[in-house]
């Protein structure tokens, strides 16, 4: 593994760059700037170039779909190119985010997702958009069926598995800190079913963080150190950290999501030196989850955690 970059600066100017959902995708950041101004030609070229790299395609479509006026620009693109599956998929994702913001209809968003899915039957991305919608407003059975549609097209879909873990973690909050909760079994199964280099190896760590979020909201959580000190928690953390040391999937578009969860867990476990190595890799690409757990300001929590870890290195 290559040595870490120099320690990060602490300036307020740099801090304002945290929590960009594009993460470290420089091409996406450039295209998004054009797209927010209604110039969709670069978005078109980007999605064509992305091809069937499904995790990257999903990441890029979601980030573009979240932008202001995304639905309007995607409709303009679709009017210009009525046969464009990329335009239909981006419009579907934009309609989902509009519905989640209360600016559109969930029914219309679902129709757009299914229409986009019909254009490219092998593409999991319209189903990912529908999964985001059903995660918020759909019945649990529909969410599970939609997850199966994503997984049937891409068995290791990173974003979809994170959404499923978050959903499963919300079951039976009254059960408390049950080490046999189904979210742990699902995450372990998904990790074991994946190839050795799959970032789903970190999913069991995500499961522990998501379960802590749920228990804290229900007033049933132990403190963070206790939550991460159990035998199973220690084992999944050791396995995930060892995976990162061996594979370090810098090429994955959502790798900073995994690193944020892993750094958070390592700090909670009381291993700040290991967390420091992860913070070096994270750079300024912080993610709101899990630093907002439970009910924290993620920006303040991330900065405090990073300072504590780097101060120990």
mmCIF file of C-alpha atoms in Angstrom:
data_model
loop_
_atom_site.group_PDB
_atom_site.id
_atom_site.type_symbol
_atom_site.label_atom_id
_atom_site.label_comp_id
_atom_site.label_asym_id
_atom_site.label_seq_id
_atom_site.Cartn_x
_atom_site.Cartn_y
_atom_site.Cartn_z
ATOM 1 C CA UNK A 1 0.000 0.000 0.000
ATOM 2 C CA UNK A 2 1.325 3.452 -0.850
ATOM 3 C CA UNK A 3 2.173 5.843 2.018
ATOM 4 C CA UNK A 4 -0.498 8.309 3.125
ATOM 5 C CA UNK A 5 -0.493 11.883 1.879
ATOM 6 C CA UNK A 6 0.647 14.691 4.188
ATOM 7 C CA UNK A 7 -1.648 15.723 7.062
ATOM 8 C CA UNK A 8 -4.659 17.740 6.070
ATOM 9 C CA UNK A 9 -4.955 21.459 6.523
ATOM 10 C CA UNK A 10 -7.449 22.919 8.956
ATOM 11 C CA UNK A 11 -8.553 26.060 7.161
ATOM 12 C CA UNK A 12 -12.208 27.044 7.104
ATOM 13 C CA UNK A 13 -11.986 27.360 3.310
ATOM 14 C CA UNK A 14 -11.063 23.697 2.980
ATOM 15 C CA UNK A 15 -13.713 22.641 5.486
ATOM 16 C CA UNK A 16 -16.457 24.086 3.273
ATOM 17 C CA UNK A 17 -15.636 21.425 0.677
ATOM 18 C CA UNK A 18 -16.797 18.553 2.918
ATOM 19 C CA UNK A 19 -19.910 16.488 2.241
ATOM 20 C CA UNK A 20 -19.976 16.844 -1.532
ATOM 21 C CA UNK A 21 -21.983 13.787 -2.693
ATOM 22 C CA UNK A 22 -19.807 13.582 -5.809
ATOM 23 C CA UNK A 23 -16.965 12.511 -3.508
ATOM 24 C CA UNK A 24 -13.685 12.281 -5.457
ATOM 25 C CA UNK A 25 -15.178 11.973 -8.946
ATOM 26 C CA UNK A 26 -13.545 14.978 -10.635
ATOM 27 C CA UNK A 27 -15.219 14.320 -13.991
ATOM 28 C CA UNK A 28 -18.619 14.246 -12.317
ATOM 29 C CA UNK A 29 -17.958 17.495 -10.469
ATOM 30 C CA UNK A 30 -17.095 19.236 -13.737
ATOM 31 C CA UNK A 31 -20.133 17.837 -15.551
ATOM 32 C CA UNK A 32 -22.454 18.693 -12.673
ATOM 33 C CA UNK A 33 -21.398 22.322 -12.892
ATOM 34 C CA UNK A 34 -22.412 22.364 -16.555
ATOM 35 C CA UNK A 35 -25.621 20.436 -15.938
ATOM 36 C CA UNK A 36 -26.901 22.775 -13.227
ATOM 37 C CA UNK A 37 -26.761 25.544 -15.850
ATOM 38 C CA UNK A 38 -28.830 23.522 -18.298
ATOM 39 C CA UNK A 39 -25.953 22.347 -20.480
ATOM 40 C CA UNK A 40 -26.611 18.619 -20.624
ATOM 41 C CA UNK A 41 -24.238 17.667 -23.455
ATOM 42 C CA UNK A 42 -21.409 16.873 -21.038
ATOM 43 C CA UNK A 43 -23.762 14.799 -18.887
ATOM 44 C CA UNK A 44 -24.702 12.854 -21.985
ATOM 45 C CA UNK A 45 -21.035 12.199 -22.839
ATOM 46 C CA UNK A 46 -20.210 11.246 -19.245
ATOM 47 C CA UNK A 47 -22.951 8.644 -18.999
ATOM 48 C CA UNK A 48 -22.063 7.198 -22.394
ATOM 49 C CA UNK A 49 -18.438 6.885 -21.262
ATOM 50 C CA UNK A 50 -19.473 5.300 -17.968
ATOM 51 C CA UNK A 51 -21.079 2.411 -19.835
ATOM 52 C CA UNK A 52 -22.021 -0.610 -17.735
ATOM 53 C CA UNK A 53 -19.796 0.193 -14.764
ATOM 54 C CA UNK A 54 -22.982 -0.037 -12.721
ATOM 55 C CA UNK A 55 -21.739 1.297 -9.383
ATOM 56 C CA UNK A 56 -20.172 4.294 -11.096
ATOM 57 C CA UNK A 57 -23.229 4.850 -13.288
ATOM 58 C CA UNK A 58 -25.513 4.727 -10.271
ATOM 59 C CA UNK A 59 -23.294 7.149 -8.362
ATOM 60 C CA UNK A 60 -23.174 9.622 -11.225
ATOM 61 C CA UNK A 61 -26.883 9.481 -12.018
ATOM 62 C CA UNK A 62 -27.800 9.964 -8.346
ATOM 63 C CA UNK A 63 -25.503 12.969 -7.931
ATOM 64 C CA UNK A 64 -26.773 14.594 -11.126
ATOM 65 C CA UNK A 65 -30.370 13.760 -10.230
ATOM 66 C CA UNK A 66 -30.045 15.554 -6.890
ATOM 67 C CA UNK A 67 -29.067 18.866 -8.476
ATOM 68 C CA UNK A 68 -31.512 21.788 -8.622
ATOM 69 C CA UNK A 69 -33.700 21.754 -11.726
ATOM 70 C CA UNK A 70 -32.373 18.315 -12.710
ATOM 71 C CA UNK A 71 -35.827 17.179 -13.784
ATOM 72 C CA UNK A 72 -36.285 20.206 -16.052
ATOM 73 C CA UNK A 73 -32.909 19.738 -17.769
ATOM 74 C CA UNK A 74 -33.413 15.975 -18.121
ATOM 75 C CA UNK A 75 -36.800 16.604 -19.754
ATOM 76 C CA UNK A 76 -35.159 19.023 -22.165
ATOM 77 C CA UNK A 77 -32.574 16.381 -23.017
ATOM 78 C CA UNK A 78 -35.299 13.762 -23.512
ATOM 79 C CA UNK A 79 -37.225 16.093 -25.785
ATOM 80 C CA UNK A 80 -34.120 16.535 -27.908
ATOM 81 C CA UNK A 81 -33.337 12.798 -27.880
ATOM 82 C CA UNK A 82 -36.591 10.880 -27.261
ATOM 83 C CA UNK A 83 -34.865 7.513 -27.591
ATOM 84 C CA UNK A 84 -32.160 8.245 -25.015
ATOM 85 C CA UNK A 85 -32.216 5.693 -22.208
ATOM 86 C CA UNK A 86 -29.652 7.800 -20.326
ATOM 87 C CA UNK A 87 -31.930 10.834 -20.398
ATOM 88 C CA UNK A 88 -34.893 8.724 -19.249
ATOM 89 C CA UNK A 89 -32.854 7.243 -16.397
ATOM 90 C CA UNK A 90 -31.607 10.644 -15.257
ATOM 91 C CA UNK A 91 -35.138 12.034 -15.422
ATOM 92 C CA UNK A 92 -36.401 9.124 -13.310
ATOM 93 C CA UNK A 93 -33.768 9.790 -10.648
ATOM 94 C CA UNK A 94 -34.517 13.527 -10.695
ATOM 95 C CA UNK A 95 -38.236 12.793 -10.298
ATOM 96 C CA UNK A 96 -37.457 10.628 -7.280
ATOM 97 C CA UNK A 97 -35.514 13.392 -5.553
ATOM 98 C CA UNK A 98 -38.235 15.907 -6.402
ATOM 99 C CA UNK A 99 -40.789 13.604 -4.761
ATOM 100 C CA UNK A 100 -38.578 13.145 -1.702
ATOM 101 C CA UNK A 101 -38.329 16.926 -1.354
ATOM 102 C CA UNK A 102 -42.117 17.229 -1.572
ATOM 103 C CA UNK A 103 -41.900 18.934 -4.962
ATOM 104 C CA UNK A 104 -43.326 16.094 -7.010
ATOM 105 C CA UNK A 105 -45.497 13.014 -6.937
ATOM 106 C CA UNK A 106 -44.196 9.649 -5.743
ATOM 107 C CA UNK A 107 -46.504 7.969 -8.238
ATOM 108 C CA UNK A 108 -45.069 9.995 -11.134
ATOM 109 C CA UNK A 109 -41.534 9.203 -9.954
ATOM 110 C CA UNK A 110 -42.311 5.488 -9.839
ATOM 111 C CA UNK A 111 -43.745 5.594 -13.364
ATOM 112 C CA UNK A 112 -40.613 7.358 -14.598
ATOM 113 C CA UNK A 113 -38.394 4.714 -12.973
ATOM 114 C CA UNK A 114 -40.307 1.839 -14.515
ATOM 115 C CA UNK A 115 -40.341 3.522 -17.922
ATOM 116 C CA UNK A 116 -36.564 4.000 -17.756
ATOM 117 C CA UNK A 117 -36.089 0.386 -16.647
ATOM 118 C CA UNK A 118 -38.033 -0.815 -19.699
ATOM 119 C CA UNK A 119 -35.601 0.997 -22.012
ATOM 120 C CA UNK A 120 -32.502 -0.751 -20.640
ATOM 121 C CA UNK A 121 -33.582 -4.051 -19.077
ATOM 122 C CA UNK A 122 -30.068 -4.915 -17.862
ATOM 123 C CA UNK A 123 -29.430 -1.571 -16.135
ATOM 124 C CA UNK A 124 -29.885 -1.584 -12.344
ATOM 125 C CA UNK A 125 -29.842 2.229 -12.169
ATOM 126 C CA UNK A 126 -33.583 2.920 -12.666
ATOM 127 C CA UNK A 127 -34.247 0.295 -10.011
ATOM 128 C CA UNK A 128 -31.741 2.038 -7.717
ATOM 129 C CA UNK A 129 -33.744 5.250 -8.146
ATOM 130 C CA UNK A 130 -36.931 3.353 -7.303
ATOM 131 C CA UNK A 131 -35.172 1.823 -4.287
ATOM 132 C CA UNK A 132 -34.370 5.318 -3.001
ATOM 133 C CA UNK A 133 -38.052 6.179 -3.378
ATOM 134 C CA UNK A 134 -39.408 3.052 -1.700
ATOM 135 C CA UNK A 135 -36.836 3.424 1.091
ATOM 136 C CA UNK A 136 -38.673 6.604 2.062
ATOM 137 C CA UNK A 137 -42.299 6.106 1.100
ATOM 138 C CA UNK A 138 -42.951 2.510 0.043
ATOM 139 C CA UNK A 139 -44.031 -0.579 1.990
ATOM 140 C CA UNK A 140 -41.260 -2.885 3.171
ATOM 141 C CA UNK A 141 -42.302 -5.672 0.805
ATOM 142 C CA UNK A 142 -41.996 -3.351 -2.196
ATOM 143 C CA UNK A 143 -38.586 -2.181 -1.001
ATOM 144 C CA UNK A 144 -37.390 -5.795 -0.770
ATOM 145 C CA UNK A 145 -38.706 -6.611 -4.254
ATOM 146 C CA UNK A 146 -36.982 -3.556 -5.692
ATOM 147 C CA UNK A 147 -33.707 -4.494 -4.015
ATOM 148 C CA UNK A 148 -33.976 -7.924 -5.642
ATOM 149 C CA UNK A 149 -34.389 -6.211 -9.031
ATOM 150 C CA UNK A 150 -31.164 -4.251 -8.482
ATOM 151 C CA UNK A 151 -29.243 -7.278 -7.265
ATOM 152 C CA UNK A 152 -30.461 -9.412 -10.160
ATOM 153 C CA UNK A 153 -28.692 -6.966 -12.486
ATOM 154 C CA UNK A 154 -25.601 -6.314 -10.373
ATOM 155 C CA UNK A 155 -25.038 -8.693 -7.457
ATOM 156 C CA UNK A 156 -22.545 -6.418 -5.704
ATOM 157 C CA UNK A 157 -24.393 -3.123 -6.118
ATOM 158 C CA UNK A 158 -22.790 -0.972 -3.449
ATOM 159 C CA UNK A 159 -25.421 1.735 -2.960
ATOM 160 C CA UNK A 160 -28.306 -0.751 -2.976
ATOM 161 C CA UNK A 161 -26.699 -2.901 -0.290
ATOM 162 C CA UNK A 162 -26.126 0.144 1.905
ATOM 163 C CA UNK A 163 -29.789 1.075 1.540
ATOM 164 C CA UNK A 164 -30.869 -2.453 2.443
ATOM 165 C CA UNK A 165 -28.660 -2.484 5.535
ATOM 166 C CA UNK A 166 -30.087 0.855 6.689
ATOM 167 C CA UNK A 167 -33.615 -0.478 6.197
ATOM 168 C CA UNK A 168 -33.010 -3.787 7.975
ATOM 169 C CA UNK A 169 -31.344 -2.010 10.890
ATOM 170 C CA UNK A 170 -34.649 -0.259 11.589
ATOM 171 C CA UNK A 171 -36.481 -3.498 12.362
ATOM 172 C CA UNK A 172 -37.338 -4.325 16.006
ATOM 173 C CA UNK A 173 -35.634 -1.398 17.747
ATOM 174 C CA UNK A 174 -37.086 -2.640 21.038
ATOM 175 C CA UNK A 175 -34.889 -5.748 20.770
ATOM 176 C CA UNK A 176 -31.965 -3.609 21.894
ATOM 177 C CA UNK A 177 -28.338 -4.515 21.322
ATOM 178 C CA UNK A 178 -29.053 -7.991 19.984
ATOM 179 C CA UNK A 179 -25.842 -9.436 18.465
ATOM 180 C CA UNK A 180 -27.991 -11.835 16.428
ATOM 181 C CA UNK A 181 -30.099 -9.130 14.774
ATOM 182 C CA UNK A 182 -30.919 -9.891 11.143
ATOM 183 C CA UNK A 183 -29.068 -6.839 9.821
ATOM 184 C CA UNK A 184 -25.793 -8.393 10.941
ATOM 185 C CA UNK A 185 -26.615 -11.697 9.280
ATOM 186 C CA UNK A 186 -27.551 -10.003 6.021
ATOM 187 C CA UNK A 187 -24.383 -7.897 5.936
ATOM 188 C CA UNK A 188 -22.179 -10.911 6.704
ATOM 189 C CA UNK A 189 -23.921 -12.973 4.043
ATOM 190 C CA UNK A 190 -23.532 -10.238 1.403
ATOM 191 C CA UNK A 191 -19.849 -9.805 2.233
ATOM 192 C CA UNK A 192 -19.183 -13.551 2.107
ATOM 193 C CA UNK A 193 -21.048 -13.933 -1.197
ATOM 194 C CA UNK A 194 -18.919 -11.267 -2.887
ATOM 195 C CA UNK A 195 -15.488 -11.607 -4.519
ATOM 196 C CA UNK A 196 -12.428 -11.018 -2.374
ATOM 197 C CA UNK A 197 -11.845 -7.516 -3.741
ATOM 198 C CA UNK A 198 -15.451 -6.356 -3.301
ATOM 199 C CA UNK A 199 -15.982 -3.285 -1.089
ATOM 200 C CA UNK A 200 -19.015 -5.089 0.331
ATOM 201 C CA UNK A 201 -16.421 -6.523 2.720
ATOM 202 C CA UNK A 202 -17.028 -3.353 4.771
ATOM 203 C CA UNK A 203 -20.811 -3.889 4.878
ATOM 204 C CA UNK A 204 -20.795 -5.606 8.321
ATOM 205 C CA UNK A 205 -19.235 -2.440 9.767
ATOM 206 C CA UNK A 206 -21.974 -0.373 8.130
ATOM 207 C CA UNK A 207 -24.552 -2.691 9.702
ATOM 208 C CA UNK A 208 -23.207 -2.000 13.189
ATOM 209 C CA UNK A 209 -23.257 1.756 12.598
ATOM 210 C CA UNK A 210 -26.804 1.713 11.217
ATOM 211 C CA UNK A 211 -28.054 -0.412 14.096
ATOM 212 C CA UNK A 212 -26.477 2.028 16.547
ATOM 213 C CA UNK A 213 -28.359 4.871 14.817
ATOM 214 C CA UNK A 214 -31.648 3.052 15.325
ATOM 215 C CA UNK A 215 -30.978 2.066 18.941
ATOM 216 C CA UNK A 216 -29.900 5.607 19.825
ATOM 217 C CA UNK A 217 -33.081 7.062 18.317
ATOM 218 C CA UNK A 218 -35.120 4.585 20.378
ATOM 219 C CA UNK A 219 -33.211 5.418 23.561
ATOM 220 C CA UNK A 220 -31.958 1.838 23.733
ATOM 221 C CA UNK A 221 -28.331 2.234 22.678
ATOM 222 C CA UNK A 222 -25.271 1.695 24.859
ATOM 223 C CA UNK A 223 -22.554 4.307 24.529
ATOM 224 C CA UNK A 224 -20.570 4.145 21.330
ATOM 225 C CA UNK A 225 -17.492 2.549 22.918
ATOM 226 C CA UNK A 226 -19.591 -0.247 24.394
ATOM 227 C CA UNK A 227 -21.425 -0.810 21.120
ATOM 228 C CA UNK A 228 -18.135 -1.337 19.288
ATOM 229 C CA UNK A 229 -16.458 -3.429 22.012
ATOM 230 C CA UNK A 230 -18.531 -6.604 21.605
ATOM 231 C CA UNK A 231 -16.929 -9.732 20.197
ATOM 232 C CA UNK A 232 -18.808 -9.586 16.889
ATOM 233 C CA UNK A 233 -18.157 -5.867 16.421
ATOM 234 C CA UNK A 234 -14.445 -6.327 17.051
ATOM 235 C CA UNK A 235 -14.299 -9.209 14.601
ATOM 236 C CA UNK A 236 -16.045 -7.399 11.744
ATOM 237 C CA UNK A 237 -13.883 -4.330 12.309
ATOM 238 C CA UNK A 238 -10.678 -6.360 12.208
ATOM 239 C CA UNK A 239 -11.805 -8.170 9.063
ATOM 240 C CA UNK A 240 -12.851 -4.947 7.297
ATOM 241 C CA UNK A 241 -9.660 -3.107 8.234
ATOM 242 C CA UNK A 242 -7.523 -6.027 7.052
ATOM 243 C CA UNK A 243 -9.485 -6.033 3.786
ATOM 244 C CA UNK A 244 -8.759 -2.331 3.331
ATOM 245 C CA UNK A 245 -5.035 -2.848 3.955
ATOM 246 C CA UNK A 246 -4.902 -5.603 1.346
ATOM 247 C CA UNK A 247 -7.231 -4.311 -1.376
ATOM 248 C CA UNK A 248 -7.835 -0.563 -0.877
ATOM 249 C CA UNK A 249 -10.308 -0.087 -3.722
ATOM 250 C CA UNK A 250 -9.384 3.479 -4.648
ATOM 251 C CA UNK A 251 -10.964 2.845 -8.047
ATOM 252 C CA UNK A 252 -14.464 2.411 -6.623
ATOM 253 C CA UNK A 253 -16.645 5.541 -6.956
ATOM 254 C CA UNK A 254 -18.075 5.197 -3.432
ATOM 255 C CA UNK A 255 -14.961 4.068 -1.614
ATOM 256 C CA UNK A 256 -14.963 7.181 0.576
ATOM 257 C CA UNK A 257 -18.353 6.107 1.936
ATOM 258 C CA UNK A 258 -16.776 2.903 3.225
ATOM 259 C CA UNK A 259 -13.741 4.714 4.603
ATOM 260 C CA UNK A 260 -15.915 7.137 6.574
ATOM 261 C CA UNK A 261 -17.788 4.253 8.194
ATOM 262 C CA UNK A 262 -14.554 2.416 8.919
ATOM 263 C CA UNK A 263 -12.797 5.490 10.384
ATOM 264 C CA UNK A 264 -15.817 6.239 12.577
ATOM 265 C CA UNK A 265 -15.881 2.670 13.868
ATOM 266 C CA UNK A 266 -12.140 2.543 14.523
ATOM 267 C CA UNK A 267 -12.318 5.723 16.556
ATOM 268 C CA UNK A 268 -15.282 4.405 18.544
ATOM 269 C CA UNK A 269 -13.366 1.175 19.118
ATOM 270 C CA UNK A 270 -10.558 3.196 20.665
ATOM 271 C CA UNK A 271 -7.982 2.771 17.896
ATOM 272 C CA UNK A 272 -7.203 6.357 16.839
ATOM 273 C CA UNK A 273 -3.933 5.496 15.082
ATOM 274 C CA UNK A 274 -5.729 3.144 12.698
ATOM 275 C CA UNK A 275 -8.463 5.752 12.255
ATOM 276 C CA UNK A 276 -5.784 8.323 11.373
ATOM 277 C CA UNK A 277 -4.626 6.223 8.409
ATOM 278 C CA UNK A 278 -8.206 6.156 7.169
ATOM 279 C CA UNK A 279 -8.654 9.911 7.627
ATOM 280 C CA UNK A 280 -5.605 10.490 5.439
ATOM 281 C CA UNK A 281 -7.314 8.505 2.694
ATOM 282 C CA UNK A 282 -10.666 10.213 3.213
ATOM 283 C CA UNK A 283 -9.134 13.636 2.720
ATOM 284 C CA UNK A 284 -11.929 16.204 2.449
ATOM 285 C CA UNK A 285 -14.434 13.630 1.201
ATOM 286 C CA UNK A 286 -16.497 13.270 4.359
ATOM 287 C CA UNK A 287 -19.972 11.764 4.241
ATOM 288 C CA UNK A 288 -22.861 12.770 6.539
ATOM 289 C CA UNK A 289 -23.324 9.159 7.646
ATOM 290 C CA UNK A 290 -22.132 7.956 10.073
ATOM 291 C CA UNK A 291 -20.831 11.215 11.592
ATOM 292 C CA UNK A 292 -24.401 12.381 12.189
ATOM 293 C CA UNK A 293 -25.115 9.284 14.331
ATOM 294 C CA UNK A 294 -26.774 9.726 16.743
ATOM 295 C CA UNK A 295 -28.399 13.084 15.989
ATOM 296 C CA UNK A 296 -25.122 15.032 15.706
ATOM 297 C CA UNK A 297 -23.977 17.849 13.461
ATOM 298 C CA UNK A 298 -21.931 15.778 10.987
ATOM 299 C CA UNK A 299 -19.561 18.623 10.136
ATOM 300 C CA UNK A 300 -18.602 19.270 13.750
ATOM 301 C CA UNK A 301 -18.471 15.562 14.534
ATOM 302 C CA UNK A 302 -16.213 14.801 11.582
ATOM 303 C CA UNK A 303 -13.799 17.626 12.364
ATOM 304 C CA UNK A 304 -13.601 16.619 16.037
ATOM 305 C CA UNK A 305 -13.038 12.971 15.154
ATOM 306 C CA UNK A 306 -10.393 13.793 12.561
ATOM 307 C CA UNK A 307 -8.544 16.081 14.971
ATOM 308 C CA UNK A 308 -8.596 13.423 17.673
ATOM 309 C CA UNK A 309 -7.287 10.741 15.307
ATOM 310 C CA UNK A 310 -4.597 12.813 13.611
ATOM 311 C CA UNK A 311 -3.499 14.248 16.934
ATOM 312 C CA UNK A 312 -2.766 10.717 18.106
ATOM 313 C CA UNK A 313 -0.785 9.701 15.009
#
